[in-house]
Short mmCIF file of C-alpha atoms and ligand atoms in Angstrom, two decimals:
data_model
loop_
_atom_site.label_atom_id
_atom_site.label_comp_id
_atom_site.label_asym_id
_atom_site.label_seq_id
_atom_site.Cartn_x
_atom_site.Cartn_y
_atom_site.Cartn_z
CA MET A 104 164.98 136.51 196.62
CA GLU A 105 165.04 138.70 193.53
CA VAL A 106 166.33 142.26 193.43
CA ILE A 107 164.95 144.50 190.69
CA ILE A 108 166.60 147.86 190.05
CA GLN A 109 164.54 150.70 188.58
CA PRO A 110 165.94 154.03 187.39
CA THR A 111 164.04 156.23 189.88
CA ALA A 112 162.05 156.04 193.11
CA ASP A 113 158.95 156.80 191.10
CA ALA A 114 159.55 153.93 188.66
CA ALA A 115 160.21 151.56 191.59
CA ALA A 116 156.95 152.56 193.30
CA LEU A 117 155.04 152.18 190.04
CA LEU A 118 156.43 148.68 189.55
CA VAL A 119 155.34 147.73 193.08
CA ALA A 120 151.86 149.13 192.43
CA ARG A 121 151.63 147.22 189.15
CA LEU A 122 152.62 143.99 190.87
CA ILE A 123 149.99 144.53 193.57
CA ALA A 124 147.39 145.31 190.90
CA LYS A 125 148.26 142.14 189.00
CA HIS A 126 147.71 139.99 192.09
CA LEU A 127 144.51 141.82 193.01
CA ARG A 128 143.08 141.28 189.52
CA ALA A 129 144.00 137.59 189.67
CA LYS A 130 142.41 137.20 193.12
CA PRO A 131 139.90 139.96 193.99
CA SER A 132 139.65 138.72 197.61
CA LEU A 133 143.44 139.07 198.00
CA VAL A 134 144.71 139.27 201.58
CA LEU A 135 147.15 142.14 201.33
CA GLY A 136 149.72 143.00 204.01
CA LEU A 137 150.37 146.74 204.06
CA ALA A 138 153.10 149.05 205.31
CA THR A 139 153.13 152.76 206.10
CA GLY A 140 156.01 155.27 205.90
CA ARG A 141 157.18 157.79 203.35
CA THR A 142 158.37 155.22 200.81
CA MET A 143 154.87 153.74 200.51
CA GLU A 144 153.09 157.03 199.81
CA ARG A 145 154.00 156.85 196.11
CA VAL A 146 152.71 153.27 195.86
CA TYR A 147 149.35 154.27 197.33
CA GLU A 148 149.16 157.23 194.95
CA TYR A 149 149.66 154.89 192.00
CA LEU A 150 147.09 152.39 193.32
CA THR A 151 144.62 155.25 193.75
CA GLU A 152 145.25 156.30 190.16
CA MET A 153 144.79 152.71 188.91
CA HIS A 154 141.50 152.53 190.78
CA ARG A 155 140.38 155.80 189.18
CA ARG A 156 141.57 155.20 185.64
CA GLU A 157 141.59 151.42 185.26
CA LYS A 158 138.80 150.53 187.72
CA LEU A 159 141.18 148.51 189.89
CA ASP A 160 138.70 146.93 192.28
CA PHE A 161 139.38 146.75 196.02
CA SER A 162 135.82 145.84 197.04
CA LEU A 163 136.69 142.29 198.11
CA CYS A 164 140.28 142.92 199.16
CA ARG A 165 141.22 142.33 202.80
CA THR A 166 144.18 144.13 204.37
CA PHE A 167 146.42 143.74 207.42
CA ASN A 168 148.90 146.44 208.31
CA LEU A 169 152.25 145.58 209.80
CA ASP A 170 152.16 147.83 212.81
CA GLU A 171 150.70 150.63 214.89
CA TYR A 172 152.04 152.95 217.58
CA VAL A 173 151.12 152.17 221.17
CA GLY A 174 148.94 154.79 222.81
CA LEU A 175 147.60 156.46 219.65
CA PRO A 176 143.87 156.01 219.03
CA PRO A 177 142.85 155.34 215.40
CA ASN A 178 141.64 158.93 214.90
CA ASP A 179 144.99 160.44 215.95
CA PRO A 180 146.53 162.06 212.83
CA HIS A 181 149.85 160.36 213.63
CA SER A 182 148.37 156.87 213.90
CA TYR A 183 148.95 154.41 211.11
CA ARG A 184 145.17 153.87 210.83
CA TYR A 185 144.85 157.57 210.02
CA TYR A 186 147.74 157.31 207.52
CA MET A 187 146.06 154.38 205.74
CA ASP A 188 142.68 156.13 205.60
CA ARG A 189 144.29 159.21 204.18
CA HIS A 190 146.63 157.63 201.63
CA LEU A 191 144.57 154.66 200.45
CA PHE A 192 141.37 153.51 202.14
CA SER A 193 139.41 156.74 201.65
CA ARG A 194 140.51 156.94 198.01
CA VAL A 195 139.58 153.48 196.69
CA ASN A 196 136.48 151.28 196.94
CA ILE A 197 137.72 149.16 199.82
CA ASP A 198 135.24 148.03 202.48
CA ARG A 199 136.63 149.56 205.69
CA ARG A 200 135.45 146.48 207.62
CA ASN A 201 137.98 144.47 205.63
CA THR A 202 140.90 146.67 206.72
CA HIS A 203 142.85 145.71 209.83
CA LEU A 204 145.55 147.30 211.94
CA PRO A 205 146.60 146.31 215.43
CA ASN A 206 144.89 148.61 217.93
CA GLY A 207 147.65 150.48 219.75
CA ALA A 208 145.09 151.96 222.14
CA ALA A 209 143.79 148.56 223.31
CA ARG A 210 143.67 148.09 227.08
CA ASP A 211 145.26 144.64 226.93
CA LEU A 212 148.01 144.87 224.32
CA ALA A 213 149.11 141.23 224.60
CA ALA A 214 145.51 140.06 223.97
CA GLU A 215 145.25 142.48 221.05
CA CYS A 216 148.39 140.96 219.49
CA ARG A 217 147.07 137.40 219.92
CA HIS A 218 143.76 138.49 218.40
CA TYR A 219 145.57 140.04 215.41
CA GLU A 220 147.38 136.78 214.68
CA GLU A 221 144.03 134.93 214.88
CA LEU A 222 142.43 137.37 212.45
CA ILE A 223 145.21 136.81 209.94
CA ARG A 224 144.83 133.05 210.32
CA ASP A 225 141.02 133.26 209.98
CA CYS A 226 141.45 135.09 206.67
CA GLY A 227 143.60 132.23 205.37
CA GLY A 228 146.96 134.00 205.82
CA ILE A 229 148.51 136.90 203.92
CA ASP A 230 148.81 136.45 200.15
CA LEU A 231 151.09 139.40 199.46
CA GLN A 232 152.99 141.41 202.06
CA LEU A 233 154.33 144.87 201.26
CA LEU A 234 157.42 145.99 203.21
CA GLY A 235 159.74 148.96 203.58
CA ILE A 236 163.01 148.91 205.51
CA GLY A 237 164.02 151.07 208.45
CA ALA A 238 167.35 152.85 208.87
CA ASP A 239 168.35 150.12 211.33
CA GLY A 240 167.24 147.29 209.04
CA HIS A 241 163.86 146.69 210.65
CA ILE A 242 160.85 145.28 208.83
CA GLY A 243 157.58 146.21 210.50
CA PHE A 244 158.90 147.46 213.83
CA ASN A 245 161.10 144.42 214.33
CA GLU A 246 164.06 146.27 215.75
CA PRO A 247 167.58 144.77 216.01
CA LEU A 248 167.68 141.50 217.97
CA SER A 249 163.99 140.76 217.39
CA ALA A 250 163.69 136.99 217.21
CA LEU A 251 163.54 135.83 213.63
CA ARG A 252 160.57 133.64 214.64
CA SER A 253 158.75 136.40 216.56
CA ARG A 254 154.99 136.89 216.33
CA THR A 255 152.82 140.01 216.65
CA ARG A 256 153.76 141.73 219.90
CA GLU A 257 154.62 144.99 221.62
CA LYS A 258 158.08 146.30 220.86
CA ALA A 259 160.22 149.23 222.08
CA LEU A 260 161.47 151.44 219.26
CA THR A 261 165.18 152.17 218.92
CA PRO A 262 166.52 155.74 219.07
CA ALA A 263 167.36 155.36 215.34
CA THR A 264 163.72 154.59 214.49
CA ILE A 265 162.44 157.38 216.72
CA ARG A 266 164.78 159.81 214.90
CA GLN A 267 163.76 158.38 211.49
CA ASN A 268 160.06 158.93 212.22
CA ALA A 269 160.36 162.32 213.95
CA PRO A 270 159.73 164.31 210.72
CA LEU A 271 156.23 162.81 210.69
CA PHE A 272 155.70 164.29 214.18
CA GLY A 273 156.66 167.81 213.15
CA GLY A 274 160.34 167.03 213.77
CA LYS A 275 159.69 166.64 217.52
CA ILE A 276 161.60 163.58 218.74
CA SER A 277 159.77 163.78 222.10
CA ALA A 278 156.41 163.42 220.31
CA VAL A 279 157.24 160.04 218.71
CA PRO A 280 155.72 157.14 220.69
CA ARG A 281 158.35 154.89 222.28
CA ARG A 282 156.51 151.61 221.67
CA ALA A 283 154.55 149.93 218.89
CA LEU A 284 152.62 146.77 218.13
CA THR A 285 154.12 144.94 215.19
CA MET A 286 153.73 141.71 213.28
CA GLY A 287 156.72 139.53 214.13
CA VAL A 288 159.40 138.44 211.69
CA GLY A 289 157.86 134.96 211.84
CA THR A 290 154.42 136.40 211.03
CA ILE A 291 155.85 138.27 208.03
CA LEU A 292 157.72 135.22 206.74
CA GLU A 293 154.44 133.27 206.59
CA ALA A 294 153.08 135.56 203.86
CA ARG A 295 152.90 133.67 200.56
CA ARG A 296 154.64 136.46 198.68
CA ILE A 297 156.69 139.43 199.86
CA LEU A 298 157.40 142.69 198.05
CA MET A 299 159.90 145.05 199.63
CA LEU A 300 160.36 148.59 198.28
CA VAL A 301 163.55 150.49 199.11
CA THR A 302 164.43 153.88 197.65
CA GLY A 303 166.92 156.67 198.28
CA ALA A 304 170.67 156.91 198.84
CA GLU A 305 170.23 156.97 202.63
CA LYS A 306 169.00 153.34 202.47
CA ALA A 307 171.92 152.07 200.31
CA THR A 308 174.08 150.72 203.14
CA ILE A 309 171.29 149.00 205.06
CA LEU A 310 169.85 147.55 201.83
CA ALA A 311 173.20 145.96 200.96
CA LYS A 312 173.38 144.44 204.46
CA ALA A 313 169.80 143.17 204.24
CA VAL A 314 170.09 141.57 200.83
CA GLU A 315 173.73 140.52 200.51
CA GLY A 316 174.91 140.39 204.11
CA PRO A 317 174.88 137.43 206.51
CA MET A 318 171.58 136.62 208.17
CA THR A 319 171.39 138.16 211.61
CA ALA A 320 168.75 139.29 214.09
CA MET A 321 170.70 142.59 214.24
CA VAL A 322 169.20 143.37 210.79
CA THR A 323 165.81 141.72 210.80
CA ALA A 324 165.33 142.29 207.05
CA THR A 325 168.05 139.67 206.45
CA ALA A 326 165.44 137.05 207.46
CA LEU A 327 163.80 137.70 204.07
CA GLN A 328 166.64 135.69 202.54
CA LEU A 329 164.78 132.63 203.87
CA HIS A 330 161.56 133.44 202.04
CA PRO A 331 160.83 131.42 198.87
CA ASP A 332 159.06 134.28 197.04
CA CYS A 333 160.50 137.65 198.01
CA LYS A 334 161.02 140.45 195.52
CA VAL A 335 162.99 143.55 196.48
CA ILE A 336 162.30 146.53 194.23
CA VAL A 337 164.82 149.37 194.53
CA ASP A 338 165.88 152.55 192.77
CA GLU A 339 169.40 153.28 191.49
CA ALA A 340 170.22 155.43 194.52
CA ALA A 341 169.41 152.65 197.00
CA ALA A 342 171.17 150.07 194.80
CA LYS A 343 174.47 151.97 194.97
CA ARG A 344 176.22 149.55 197.34
CA LEU A 345 174.88 146.25 195.97
CA ARG A 346 177.61 143.94 194.70
CA GLY A 347 175.33 141.88 192.44
CA LYS A 348 173.89 144.79 190.44
CA ALA A 349 174.87 143.42 187.01
CA TYR A 350 173.12 140.11 187.74
CA TYR A 351 170.00 141.83 189.11
CA ARG A 352 169.76 143.94 185.95
CA TRP A 353 170.18 140.82 183.83
CA ILE A 354 167.24 139.17 185.64
CA PHE A 355 164.91 142.08 184.93
CA LYS A 356 165.98 142.23 181.29
CA ASN A 357 165.77 138.51 180.57
CA GLU A 358 163.46 136.62 182.90
CA PRO A 359 160.06 135.97 181.23
CA GLU A 360 158.10 136.86 184.38
CA TRP A 361 159.29 140.48 184.05
CA GLN A 362 158.49 140.85 180.38
CA GLU A 363 155.12 142.56 180.89
CA PHE A 364 156.74 145.04 183.31
CA ARG A 365 159.63 146.12 181.09
CA ALA A 366 157.61 148.60 179.01
CA ALA A 367 156.77 151.67 181.11
CA PRO A 368 153.01 152.42 181.16
CA SER A 369 151.80 155.99 180.90
CA ILE A 370 150.11 156.12 184.29
CA ARG A 371 150.69 159.16 186.48
CA ARG A 372 150.52 159.33 190.23
CA ALA A 373 147.47 160.92 191.81
CA ARG A 374 149.12 163.67 193.83
CA SER A 375 148.67 163.22 197.54
CA ARG A 376 146.57 165.76 199.39
CA ARG A 377 149.60 166.87 201.33
CA SER A 378 151.65 167.70 198.23
CA ARG A 379 148.83 169.62 196.60
C1 F6R B 463 155.83 150.95 208.49
C2 F6R B 463 156.89 150.00 208.76
C3 F6R B 463 158.34 150.37 208.69
C4 F6R B 463 158.69 151.22 207.46
C5 F6R B 463 160.17 151.59 207.50
C6 F6R B 463 160.54 152.55 206.38
O1 F6R B 463 154.56 150.38 208.61
O2 F6R B 463 156.57 148.90 209.09
O3 F6R B 463 159.11 149.19 208.70
O4 F6R B 463 158.40 150.52 206.30
O5 F6R B 463 160.48 152.20 208.72
O6 F6R B 463 159.91 153.77 206.56
P1 F6R B 463 160.09 154.95 205.48
O7 F6R B 463 159.44 154.50 204.25
O8 F6R B 463 159.36 156.13 206.12
O9 F6R B 463 161.55 155.17 205.35
#
């Protein structure tokens, strides 16, 4: 695992977008694992801008999202399918048939989860998986005590996650679905590369547990410590409680693989429709 500290949330999101762009240029048919949530909005704005200004090409890219709420059809404005259409898919030249999310409105949810795993396998597995982290340390919707070998399945959300996501439902806790379909921790760990983005002071404590704490199913993000190619990109605010900060800074300053990312490019985010 490598932890890279950037001065601001914006700089951290830009670095994640640049890393994704680098892999997409190297392999246009990249199988990209995607996440939703507020942290990712900036990344998708930067990718949109790179598509517009630098002709970043998504035409052959295939995507698999981590999760979807149970009971919400894809056209529900609170569904993750809707989120992805709004923040990325409708704004770049991706073929919608190449974009996949578990269907939370499927009649047989267990069969839907099995099918999702098969689809990922049929595409040759995920090349690069993007992750955020929840207030309770979840990745995807792998809530505390999710098996570290779990596969795509239906999961009950914790009260902490329901509270965390309530602002996206107009602040109404009662409106947040209680269950979701999510890739398992085992599914996530099979991705060839993992990129986790964590920003904001409110994530500082859970980030320190995830990255520097003992591995435990109580904080499913700690399972990332097992992954051979996992990069965790954070801003200063989220890095506040990390003990190894000096070493992480040294890595970014000195390791040759980061050289091309040390100079800040002049790209601006395309402002999201909501913030217009
Ligand atoms: C979303 C997902 C979640 C979020 C996490 C952080 O698809 O899988 O694990 O990445 O809950 O969400 P934000 O960015 O809203 O704090």
